[in-house]
């Protein structure tokens, strides 16, 4: 059961910007890993792309346990004067930032292969499966505690996405400008030492931003402790017995598969296919700018048409742009950037509403079951996002290996043409299937979301800040 706290500061810009800083911090390490980890370990550390992909996917099996455990801890924890979820941000900010930095260790490049693989796996597991989970699950669940108002929650979704975009923008611009150099043959290569320095800077920035998130937000909605005995059967029923939960999980997996594959492959297509790593910074800036341009309109579009419809149109736009790029198979980098800008516009439409869609799902589940399960549902959703990350890395690693990509063959004509095709086809397929799932399976249209809001207002009393 949720009830609003009394005598607290009203929800406002401070909460929105505080919540923005939280995902700004999250994605300094998450986007860095998704973007450069495979390139770093193949080209600097000499590890096979296939091995990297397999290890990333294996780590996600461990996440099935850590995400659910953290979700249960959140739901069953007692409220403190600082809130139920916010304290976790302060506790885990340091460990997640240190673990992220340790992943990138070029000073081990000459060590035996077994040592490098073990180092990569252990540090990646500590960062993603333990520490990132222990801060990201409470952070995501916290949205329900900041305000009960659907309007406020949509603004949190938008601001969270802007925070993510800011981190993505910095990584996308600085990484190619700072971390790449030309070798004696004129090939674009990544520097292990500079990548490590950049990872350290990202970790420091993330820690500062986590502290800003903690200091600026206020939990004003009381979410009662779940005192029921944990039951795996009940949890599985909550997930697989609820169409809205299972479809949002599928949507998340597909979105991350498409989005992160595109980001990861940028580190191969620009230096290897187009022969220009530095232009990746401008291309990324152009793509990210489109999300900022459309962000002010998403709230109004969501109110008029519903978040489901906005996300569907975005998925169609993104898939169509990558299909056109594949058909044309262009060597004109300007034309390629145009296609990616269109893809980013569609992807931005989805990202700007997806976090509010999670709260819609949590509300719908409470209406159906009578039990509020923010932590449990968000933990499963977070696990789906990590599966999308792993699927992207695993599939990309396997396909790069199948195409014959190694440090020695990185600039061969057949290999770079395969890189181009992969960069188009994997995101295209992800966005296309996502559009189909949203259109045919996802049940929470505008009318049903509004009905759920009305039902919960009647249940808890109209105590929102709307």
Coordinates of C-alpha atoms in Angstrom, one line a residue, residues 9 16 61 64 82 121 151 224 281-282 293 302 330 359 392 427 452:
X9 CA 8.8 19.6 0.3
X16 CA 13.6 16.1 -11.5
X61 CA 23.0 -15.8 -15.5
X64 CA 19.2 -13.6 -12.5
X82 CA 16.2 9.4 4.3
X121 CA 35.2 -11.8 -15.9
X151 CA 2.4 13.6 -14.8
X224 CA 4.9 -0.2 3.0
X281 CA 32.2 12.0 -32.1
X282 CA 30.3 14.3 -34.4
X293 CA 15.1 18.3 -29.9
X302 CA 2.2 10.8 -24.5
X330 CA 26.8 3.4 -48.6
X359 CA 5.5 2.6 -13.4
X392 CA 24.1 -7.5 -27.8
X427 CA 19.5 -3.1 -34.6
X452 CA -5.5 2.3 -13.4

